[in-house]
Amino acid sequence: MRIISRALITALGLSVAACGSTTANRSVYSERQPVVSKSNFVLDLSAGNGGLSTAEQNRLSGWLDALELGYGDRVSIDDPSYSASAVAKAAVDTIVADYGLLVSETAPVTEGNVPAGLMRVVVTRTSASVPGCPDFSHRSHTDFQARTSANYGCGTNGTLAAMIANPEDLVRGQGADGENQAQASKAIRAYRDKKVGGQ
């Protein structure tokens, strides 16, 4: 009986140790990272050969105001039947430009087909959050294995997710396409080549 009880205690001890070793986070990386989610908002507009009517332009402006369109949002036009005229698309460009944005050339795939004779304006918005933060579930837990707590990094990552202007930058960052690197480094070169005065 004594041997069986010792074996049982040893087995339980090994199982607990195994659980601790598989879930131990002894690095300085936080377990909970920012998660970026994307949502598409659509508005179908009647766009004939004469362009957008005043009523449709007011509809679009009111819709963009309700969405509080701003930096980080992406606006695109979905016109699979090519029924919208260039004048109508130019009117959308002008309205979107009032918000400090440009209309993207490619539109994302949205739910449902665009009805014939209509033009779909798509606003793509991304948001970042850190699910499960803060986590005080192990607040009073004493750890002798030097593991990082589940709440470690929640403050930093949560603040980053709340403050970042364009959450897509957390996924792929900003590209340098179309930028003139020689022009960008002009100020640095002028600073380095500057002669020190007073000598």
PDB file of C-alpha atoms in Angstrom, residues 9-167:
ATOM      1  CA  ILE A   9       2.324  10.879  -5.533  1.00  0.00           C
ATOM      2  CA  THR A  10       5.309  10.658  -7.876  1.00  0.00           C
ATOM      3  CA  ALA A  11       3.033  10.353 -10.914  1.00  0.00           C
ATOM      4  CA  LEU A  12       1.002  13.394  -9.828  1.00  0.00           C
ATOM      5  CA  GLY A  13       4.175  15.372  -9.240  1.00  0.00           C
ATOM      6  CA  LEU A  14       5.491  14.539 -12.708  1.00  0.00           C
ATOM      7  CA  SER A  15       2.191  15.492 -14.354  1.00  0.00           C
ATOM      8  CA  VAL A  16       2.150  18.868 -12.578  1.00  0.00           C
ATOM      9  CA  ALA A  17       5.769  19.477 -13.543  1.00  0.00           C
ATOM     10  CA  ALA A  18       4.986  18.539 -17.133  1.00  0.00           C
ATOM     11  CA  CYS A  19       2.059  21.001 -17.240  1.00  0.00           C
ATOM     12  CA  GLY A  20       4.245  23.746 -15.835  1.00  0.00           C
ATOM     13  CA  SER A  21       7.010  23.111 -18.345  1.00  0.00           C
ATOM     14  CA  THR A  22       4.722  23.208 -21.376  1.00  0.00           C
ATOM     15  CA  THR A  23       3.045  26.482 -20.352  1.00  0.00           C
ATOM     16  CA  ALA A  24       6.082  28.206 -18.891  1.00  0.00           C
ATOM     17  CA  ASN A  25       6.969  31.512 -20.523  1.00  0.00           C
ATOM     18  CA  ARG A  26      10.462  32.404 -19.365  1.00  0.00           C
ATOM     19  CA  SER A  27      11.116  34.891 -22.164  1.00  0.00           C
ATOM     20  CA  VAL A  28      10.536  38.644 -22.209  1.00  0.00           C
ATOM     21  CA  TYR A  29       7.869  38.293 -24.904  1.00  0.00           C
ATOM     22  CA  SER A  30       4.298  38.930 -23.843  1.00  0.00           C
ATOM     23  CA  GLU A  31       1.784  36.157 -24.419  1.00  0.00           C
ATOM     24  CA  ARG A  32      -0.958  38.517 -25.590  1.00  0.00           C
ATOM     25  CA  GLN A  33      -0.206  40.449 -28.753  1.00  0.00           C
ATOM     26  CA  PRO A  34      -2.291  43.049 -30.641  1.00  0.00           C
ATOM     27  CA  VAL A  35      -4.850  41.538 -32.999  1.00  0.00           C
ATOM     28  CA  VAL A  36      -5.835  43.516 -36.107  1.00  0.00           C
ATOM     29  CA  SER A  37      -9.378  43.114 -37.434  1.00  0.00           C
ATOM     30  CA  LYS A  38     -10.835  44.522 -40.628  1.00  0.00           C
ATOM     31  CA  SER A  39     -14.391  45.637 -41.460  1.00  0.00           C
ATOM     32  CA  ASN A  40     -15.923  46.720 -44.765  1.00  0.00           C
ATOM     33  CA  PHE A  41     -18.759  49.266 -44.978  1.00  0.00           C
ATOM     34  CA  VAL A  42     -20.574  49.607 -48.288  1.00  0.00           C
ATOM     35  CA  LEU A  43     -22.920  52.125 -49.877  1.00  0.00           C
ATOM     36  CA  ASP A  44     -24.517  51.618 -53.289  1.00  0.00           C
ATOM     37  CA  LEU A  45     -24.991  54.802 -55.313  1.00  0.00           C
ATOM     38  CA  SER A  46     -26.922  55.433 -58.498  1.00  0.00           C
ATOM     39  CA  ALA A  47     -24.332  56.579 -61.019  1.00  0.00           C
ATOM     40  CA  GLY A  48     -25.531  57.267 -64.514  1.00  0.00           C
ATOM     41  CA  ASN A  49     -23.807  58.797 -67.495  1.00  0.00           C
ATOM     42  CA  GLY A  50     -24.434  62.253 -66.055  1.00  0.00           C
ATOM     43  CA  GLY A  51     -22.464  61.458 -62.922  1.00  0.00           C
ATOM     44  CA  LEU A  52     -23.693  61.566 -59.346  1.00  0.00           C
ATOM     45  CA  SER A  53     -26.771  63.624 -58.652  1.00  0.00           C
ATOM     46  CA  THR A  54     -26.758  66.191 -55.865  1.00  0.00           C
ATOM     47  CA  ALA A  55     -28.932  63.907 -53.734  1.00  0.00           C
ATOM     48  CA  GLU A  56     -26.492  61.005 -54.154  1.00  0.00           C
ATOM     49  CA  GLN A  57     -23.541  63.228 -53.339  1.00  0.00           C
ATOM     50  CA  ASN A  58     -25.303  64.373 -50.171  1.00  0.00           C
ATOM     51  CA  ARG A  59     -26.013  60.729 -49.309  1.00  0.00           C
ATOM     52  CA  LEU A  60     -22.344  59.883 -49.692  1.00  0.00           C
ATOM     53  CA  SER A  61     -21.179  62.862 -47.628  1.00  0.00           C
ATOM     54  CA  GLY A  62     -23.659  62.096 -44.849  1.00  0.00           C
ATOM     55  CA  TRP A  63     -22.622  58.442 -44.826  1.00  0.00           C
ATOM     56  CA  LEU A  64     -18.929  59.314 -44.591  1.00  0.00           C
ATOM     57  CA  ASP A  65     -19.688  61.784 -41.793  1.00  0.00           C
ATOM     58  CA  ALA A  66     -21.586  59.082 -39.894  1.00  0.00           C
ATOM     59  CA  LEU A  67     -18.593  56.742 -40.266  1.00  0.00           C
ATOM     60  CA  GLU A  68     -16.266  59.522 -39.077  1.00  0.00           C
ATOM     61  CA  LEU A  69     -13.962  58.844 -41.984  1.00  0.00           C
ATOM     62  CA  GLY A  70     -10.324  59.620 -41.239  1.00  0.00           C
ATOM     63  CA  TYR A  71      -6.715  58.553 -41.486  1.00  0.00           C
ATOM     64  CA  GLY A  72      -6.282  54.804 -41.564  1.00  0.00           C
ATOM     65  CA  ASP A  73      -9.518  54.212 -43.486  1.00  0.00           C
ATOM     66  CA  ARG A  74      -9.336  53.068 -47.090  1.00  0.00           C
ATOM     67  CA  VAL A  75     -11.970  54.087 -49.640  1.00  0.00           C
ATOM     68  CA  SER A  76     -12.461  52.252 -52.923  1.00  0.00           C
ATOM     69  CA  ILE A  77     -15.026  51.984 -55.706  1.00  0.00           C
ATOM     70  CA  ASP A  78     -16.470  48.644 -56.785  1.00  0.00           C
ATOM     71  CA  ASP A  79     -17.976  48.821 -60.262  1.00  0.00           C
ATOM     72  CA  PRO A  80     -17.857  45.308 -61.779  1.00  0.00           C
ATOM     73  CA  SER A  81     -20.289  46.135 -64.595  1.00  0.00           C
ATOM     74  CA  TYR A  82     -18.397  49.314 -65.552  1.00  0.00           C
ATOM     75  CA  SER A  83     -21.694  51.189 -65.539  1.00  0.00           C
ATOM     76  CA  ALA A  84     -20.438  54.185 -63.601  1.00  0.00           C
ATOM     77  CA  SER A  85     -19.074  57.055 -65.634  1.00  0.00           C
ATOM     78  CA  ALA A  86     -15.757  58.749 -65.099  1.00  0.00           C
ATOM     79  CA  VAL A  87     -17.669  61.845 -63.995  1.00  0.00           C
ATOM     80  CA  ALA A  88     -19.355  59.878 -61.185  1.00  0.00           C
ATOM     81  CA  LYS A  89     -16.043  58.447 -59.990  1.00  0.00           C
ATOM     82  CA  ALA A  90     -14.484  61.909 -60.122  1.00  0.00           C
ATOM     83  CA  ALA A  91     -17.297  63.174 -57.893  1.00  0.00           C
ATOM     84  CA  VAL A  92     -16.504  60.455 -55.342  1.00  0.00           C
ATOM     85  CA  ASP A  93     -12.812  61.363 -55.532  1.00  0.00           C
ATOM     86  CA  THR A  94     -13.646  65.005 -54.803  1.00  0.00           C
ATOM     87  CA  ILE A  95     -15.834  64.190 -51.797  1.00  0.00           C
ATOM     88  CA  VAL A  96     -13.305  61.746 -50.335  1.00  0.00           C
ATOM     89  CA  ALA A  97     -10.513  64.290 -50.848  1.00  0.00           C
ATOM     90  CA  ASP A  98     -12.357  66.640 -48.463  1.00  0.00           C
ATOM     91  CA  TYR A  99     -11.540  64.100 -45.726  1.00  0.00           C
ATOM     92  CA  GLY A 100      -7.854  64.089 -46.634  1.00  0.00           C
ATOM     93  CA  LEU A 101      -7.935  60.660 -48.306  1.00  0.00           C
ATOM     94  CA  LEU A 102      -7.486  59.232 -51.778  1.00  0.00           C
ATOM     95  CA  VAL A 103      -9.625  56.578 -53.446  1.00  0.00           C
ATOM     96  CA  SER A 104      -7.808  53.252 -53.818  1.00  0.00           C
ATOM     97  CA  GLU A 105      -7.627  51.608 -57.216  1.00  0.00           C
ATOM     98  CA  THR A 106      -8.615  48.113 -56.064  1.00  0.00           C
ATOM     99  CA  ALA A 107     -11.732  47.294 -54.064  1.00  0.00           C
ATOM    100  CA  PRO A 108     -12.013  44.385 -51.626  1.00  0.00           C
ATOM    101  CA  VAL A 109     -14.483  41.564 -52.134  1.00  0.00           C
ATOM    102  CA  THR A 110     -17.726  42.383 -50.319  1.00  0.00           C
ATOM    103  CA  GLU A 111     -20.845  40.393 -49.555  1.00  0.00           C
ATOM    104  CA  GLY A 112     -23.537  40.405 -52.238  1.00  0.00           C
ATOM    105  CA  ASN A 113     -23.391  41.479 -55.862  1.00  0.00           C
ATOM    106  CA  VAL A 114     -23.441  45.092 -56.943  1.00  0.00           C
ATOM    107  CA  PRO A 115     -26.838  45.734 -58.593  1.00  0.00           C
ATOM    108  CA  ALA A 116     -26.782  46.728 -62.242  1.00  0.00           C
ATOM    109  CA  GLY A 117     -26.539  50.451 -62.798  1.00  0.00           C
ATOM    110  CA  LEU A 118     -25.161  51.101 -59.311  1.00  0.00           C
ATOM    111  CA  MET A 119     -21.710  51.926 -58.069  1.00  0.00           C
ATOM    112  CA  ARG A 120     -20.545  50.615 -54.686  1.00  0.00           C
ATOM    113  CA  VAL A 121     -18.360  52.730 -52.428  1.00  0.00           C
ATOM    114  CA  VAL A 122     -16.435  50.615 -49.935  1.00  0.00           C
ATOM    115  CA  VAL A 123     -14.826  51.939 -46.758  1.00  0.00           C
ATOM    116  CA  THR A 124     -12.356  49.483 -45.236  1.00  0.00           C
ATOM    117  CA  ARG A 125     -11.536  50.107 -41.581  1.00  0.00           C
ATOM    118  CA  THR A 126      -9.033  48.261 -39.452  1.00  0.00           C
ATOM    119  CA  SER A 127      -8.876  48.221 -35.667  1.00  0.00           C
ATOM    120  CA  ALA A 128      -6.387  46.797 -33.202  1.00  0.00           C
ATOM    121  CA  SER A 129      -7.029  45.337 -29.766  1.00  0.00           C
ATOM    122  CA  VAL A 130      -5.403  42.951 -27.304  1.00  0.00           C
ATOM    123  CA  PRO A 131      -7.901  40.223 -26.336  1.00  0.00           C
ATOM    124  CA  GLY A 132      -7.743  39.011 -22.759  1.00  0.00           C
ATOM    125  CA  CYS A 133      -5.966  42.074 -21.383  1.00  0.00           C
ATOM    126  CA  PRO A 134      -5.639  42.917 -18.602  1.00  0.00           C
ATOM    127  CA  ASP A 135      -5.398  39.497 -16.972  1.00  0.00           C
ATOM    128  CA  PHE A 136      -5.238  39.489 -13.167  1.00  0.00           C
ATOM    129  CA  SER A 137      -6.301  35.862 -12.797  1.00  0.00           C
ATOM    130  CA  HIS A 138      -2.912  34.885 -11.314  1.00  0.00           C
ATOM    131  CA  ARG A 139      -2.491  37.979  -9.202  1.00  0.00           C
ATOM    132  CA  SER A 140      -1.763  36.184  -5.947  1.00  0.00           C
ATOM    133  CA  HIS A 141      -0.014  33.214  -7.546  1.00  0.00           C
ATOM    134  CA  THR A 142       3.547  32.654  -6.356  1.00  0.00           C
ATOM    135  CA  ASP A 143       5.804  31.384  -9.113  1.00  0.00           C
ATOM    136  CA  PHE A 144       9.185  29.861  -8.338  1.00  0.00           C
ATOM    137  CA  GLN A 145      10.020  29.009 -11.976  1.00  0.00           C
ATOM    138  CA  ALA A 146      10.828  32.559 -13.130  1.00  0.00           C
ATOM    139  CA  ARG A 147       7.957  32.522 -15.599  1.00  0.00           C
ATOM    140  CA  THR A 148       6.525  35.689 -17.117  1.00  0.00           C
ATOM    141  CA  SER A 149       2.971  36.331 -15.947  1.00  0.00           C
ATOM    142  CA  ALA A 150       0.034  36.213 -18.354  1.00  0.00           C
ATOM    143  CA  ASN A 151      -0.523  39.929 -17.739  1.00  0.00           C
ATOM    144  CA  TYR A 152       3.024  40.833 -18.754  1.00  0.00           C
ATOM    145  CA  GLY A 153       3.039  43.274 -21.699  1.00  0.00           C
ATOM    146  CA  CYS A 154      -0.695  44.000 -21.562  1.00  0.00           C
ATOM    147  CA  GLY A 155      -0.122  47.660 -20.727  1.00  0.00           C
ATOM    148  CA  THR A 156       2.390  48.254 -23.517  1.00  0.00           C
ATOM    149  CA  ASN A 157       0.543  46.298 -26.203  1.00  0.00           C
ATOM    150  CA  GLY A 158      -2.850  47.686 -25.203  1.00  0.00           C
ATOM    151  CA  THR A 159      -1.557  51.264 -25.379  1.00  0.00           C
ATOM    152  CA  LEU A 160       0.104  50.598 -28.737  1.00  0.00           C
ATOM    153  CA  ALA A 161      -3.120  49.158 -30.154  1.00  0.00           C
ATOM    154  CA  ALA A 162      -5.119  52.146 -28.886  1.00  0.00           C
ATOM    155  CA  MET A 163      -2.708  54.826 -30.104  1.00  0.00           C
ATOM    156  CA  ILE A 164      -1.608  53.593 -33.526  1.00  0.00           C
ATOM    157  CA  ALA A 165      -3.123  55.717 -36.296  1.00  0.00           C
ATOM    158  CA  ASN A 166      -3.193  52.983 -38.928  1.00  0.00           C
ATOM    159  CA  PRO A 167      -3.558  49.492 -37.401  1.00  0.00           C
TER     160      PRO A 167
END
